[in-house]
Amino acid sequence: MTEPKAVDLIHLEDTDGNRCIVRVTGRFQPGVLTGHDVLRADVLVSAGFVEARLEMCLSPQDLSSWRRSLGDLAPGGHASVGGDRGLGLGIHVDDERSVAVWVEDPDRLTTTFTIRPPDTWIEEHRDRLRHVQRTWPREVVETAPGAYEWGPGARTP
């Protein structure tokens, strides 16, 4: 079975060259019940003072939290993803034209910078999330605390 192509969950970029991209590249442990629905991602950060490529894992709960956060974004609001087990990334809407992005990897990097995304960025990110969830649907069901099984329609035995 061929792996799907990488999909950007987050893609913020401006004309000044500042960017933050979270590119989902596949399942963390395909075929292993406890790691199958966890997704691997590359975090690409670029600003005048930093250029970094970091790794991140995204659980189904991270994606649900991201979906809820996107629904609440407005000037003064914020959204975040990850951070429980390592790298965390957050967005704070400063005003209608700019967002502050923070990236924190406890072992390697902590940085904050501003990006001026296009006006449609929030709706684009809702579409990106839906695309990630269609590409790597949830296939494992937790039947009891700590007990897992393949869900109906799972593509992996």
Short mmCIF file of C-alpha atoms in Angstrom, two decimals:
data_model
loop_
_atom_site.label_atom_id
_atom_site.label_comp_id
_atom_site.label_asym_id
_atom_site.label_seq_id
_atom_site.Cartn_x
_atom_site.Cartn_y
_atom_site.Cartn_z
CA MET A 1 0.00 0.00 0.00
CA THR A 2 1.38 3.41 -0.99
CA GLU A 3 1.74 6.07 1.68
CA PRO A 4 -0.24 9.26 1.03
CA LYS A 5 1.71 12.40 0.16
CA ALA A 6 2.52 14.87 2.91
CA VAL A 7 -0.23 17.34 3.80
CA ASP A 8 0.18 20.74 5.47
CA LEU A 9 -1.95 21.07 8.61
CA ILE A 10 -0.62 24.58 9.22
CA HIS A 11 0.80 26.83 6.54
CA LEU A 12 1.35 30.43 7.56
CA GLU A 13 3.58 32.55 5.37
CA ASP A 14 3.94 36.22 4.55
CA THR A 15 5.65 38.39 1.97
CA ASP A 16 8.51 39.14 4.38
CA GLY A 17 9.61 35.49 4.24
CA ASN A 18 8.36 34.54 7.70
CA ARG A 19 6.70 31.15 7.75
CA CYS A 20 5.50 28.36 9.97
CA ILE A 21 4.46 25.07 8.39
CA VAL A 22 3.33 21.88 10.10
CA ARG A 23 3.57 19.20 7.41
CA VAL A 24 2.00 15.85 8.30
CA THR A 25 4.08 13.10 6.72
CA GLY A 26 2.38 9.88 7.85
CA ARG A 27 1.42 7.63 10.71
CA PHE A 28 3.82 7.35 13.65
CA GLN A 29 3.54 3.54 14.00
CA PRO A 30 1.38 2.17 11.18
CA GLY A 31 -0.18 -1.16 12.09
CA VAL A 32 0.52 -0.82 15.84
CA LEU A 33 -2.73 -0.22 17.73
CA THR A 34 -1.32 2.27 20.24
CA GLY A 35 0.61 4.34 17.67
CA HIS A 36 -1.37 3.90 14.46
CA ASP A 37 -3.56 7.01 14.78
CA VAL A 38 -0.70 9.22 15.99
CA LEU A 39 0.68 11.26 13.08
CA ARG A 40 4.27 12.33 12.35
CA ALA A 41 4.85 15.91 11.27
CA ASP A 42 7.70 18.21 10.34
CA VAL A 43 7.56 21.75 11.71
CA LEU A 44 9.34 24.19 9.41
CA VAL A 45 10.01 27.62 10.90
CA SER A 46 11.67 30.53 9.16
CA ALA A 47 12.07 34.14 10.24
CA GLY A 48 14.91 36.63 9.87
CA PHE A 49 16.65 35.24 12.94
CA VAL A 50 15.81 31.52 12.83
CA GLU A 51 15.59 28.67 10.34
CA ALA A 52 14.54 25.32 11.83
CA ARG A 53 13.10 21.92 11.00
CA LEU A 54 11.67 20.11 14.02
CA GLU A 55 9.69 16.91 14.48
CA MET A 56 6.28 16.64 16.09
CA CYS A 57 3.74 13.90 16.83
CA LEU A 58 0.03 14.69 16.64
CA SER A 59 -2.54 12.59 18.48
CA PRO A 60 -6.22 12.46 17.52
CA GLN A 61 -6.85 14.58 20.63
CA ASP A 62 -4.38 17.20 19.33
CA LEU A 63 -6.34 17.43 16.07
CA SER A 64 -9.67 17.73 17.94
CA SER A 65 -8.23 20.49 20.12
CA TRP A 66 -6.87 22.28 17.04
CA ARG A 67 -10.35 22.12 15.43
CA ARG A 68 -11.96 23.67 18.53
CA SER A 69 -9.24 26.34 18.76
CA LEU A 70 -9.73 27.40 15.14
CA GLY A 71 -13.42 27.95 15.87
CA ASP A 72 -12.60 30.45 18.61
CA LEU A 73 -10.05 32.56 16.75
CA ALA A 74 -10.60 36.30 16.58
CA PRO A 75 -8.42 39.28 17.52
CA GLY A 76 -7.02 38.53 20.98
CA GLY A 77 -7.70 34.80 20.62
CA HIS A 78 -5.25 31.96 20.37
CA ALA A 79 -4.93 28.38 19.17
CA SER A 80 -2.30 25.79 19.95
CA VAL A 81 -1.36 22.24 19.09
CA GLY A 82 0.94 19.74 20.77
CA GLY A 83 3.05 20.56 23.79
CA ASP A 84 1.94 17.72 26.06
CA ARG A 85 4.71 15.36 24.98
CA GLY A 86 7.28 17.67 23.45
CA LEU A 87 7.08 20.34 20.80
CA GLY A 88 4.23 22.80 21.10
CA LEU A 89 3.10 25.45 18.68
CA GLY A 90 0.70 28.31 19.24
CA ILE A 91 -0.86 31.19 17.37
CA HIS A 92 -2.11 34.40 18.96
CA VAL A 93 -4.22 36.73 16.82
CA ASP A 94 -2.78 40.17 17.53
CA ASP A 95 -5.21 42.06 15.33
CA GLU A 96 -6.99 41.55 12.03
CA ARG A 97 -3.73 41.68 10.07
CA SER A 98 -1.10 39.83 12.10
CA VAL A 99 -0.57 36.76 14.24
CA ALA A 100 2.17 35.96 16.72
CA VAL A 101 3.51 32.41 16.34
CA TRP A 102 5.38 30.64 19.13
CA VAL A 103 7.24 27.39 18.83
CA GLU A 104 8.61 25.62 21.87
CA ASP A 105 10.68 22.46 21.73
CA PRO A 106 11.92 22.02 25.32
CA ASP A 107 15.19 20.43 24.23
CA ARG A 108 16.12 22.63 21.28
CA LEU A 109 14.28 25.85 20.51
CA THR A 110 11.87 28.44 21.84
CA THR A 111 10.95 31.33 19.58
CA THR A 112 8.18 33.81 18.83
CA PHE A 113 7.69 35.84 15.66
CA THR A 114 4.96 37.66 13.74
CA ILE A 115 3.36 36.65 10.45
CA ARG A 116 0.87 38.62 8.39
CA PRO A 117 -1.23 35.89 6.75
CA PRO A 118 -3.92 36.46 4.11
CA ASP A 119 -7.42 37.36 5.33
CA THR A 120 -8.75 33.86 4.60
CA TRP A 121 -6.17 31.99 6.70
CA ILE A 122 -8.55 30.67 9.38
CA GLU A 123 -10.97 29.07 6.90
CA GLU A 124 -8.01 27.71 4.90
CA HIS A 125 -6.75 26.04 8.08
CA ARG A 126 -10.14 24.45 8.75
CA ASP A 127 -9.92 23.00 5.22
CA ARG A 128 -6.35 21.82 5.89
CA LEU A 129 -7.46 20.00 9.05
CA ARG A 130 -10.30 18.27 7.19
CA HIS A 131 -7.82 17.21 4.49
CA VAL A 132 -5.42 15.72 7.08
CA GLN A 133 -8.29 13.81 8.73
CA ARG A 134 -9.48 12.44 5.36
CA THR A 135 -5.94 11.42 4.40
CA TRP A 136 -5.23 9.63 7.70
CA PRO A 137 -8.62 8.77 9.22
CA ARG A 138 -8.89 7.48 12.75
CA GLU A 139 -8.87 3.67 12.58
CA VAL A 140 -8.35 2.57 16.19
CA VAL A 141 -11.04 2.49 18.89
CA GLU A 142 -10.32 2.63 22.63
CA THR A 143 -12.79 0.05 24.02
CA ALA A 144 -11.77 0.57 27.67
CA PRO A 145 -8.99 2.57 29.35
CA GLY A 146 -5.77 1.25 27.82
CA ALA A 147 -7.58 -1.33 25.60
CA TYR A 148 -7.63 -0.80 21.83
CA GLU A 149 -8.96 -2.56 18.76
CA TRP A 150 -9.28 -1.85 15.07
CA GLY A 151 -12.41 0.15 14.28
CA PRO A 152 -14.92 -0.65 11.57
CA GLY A 153 -13.53 0.16 8.16
CA ALA A 154 -9.90 0.19 9.31
CA ARG A 155 -7.52 -0.31 6.38
CA THR A 156 -4.94 -2.07 8.59
CA PRO A 157 -5.57 -5.55 10.07
#
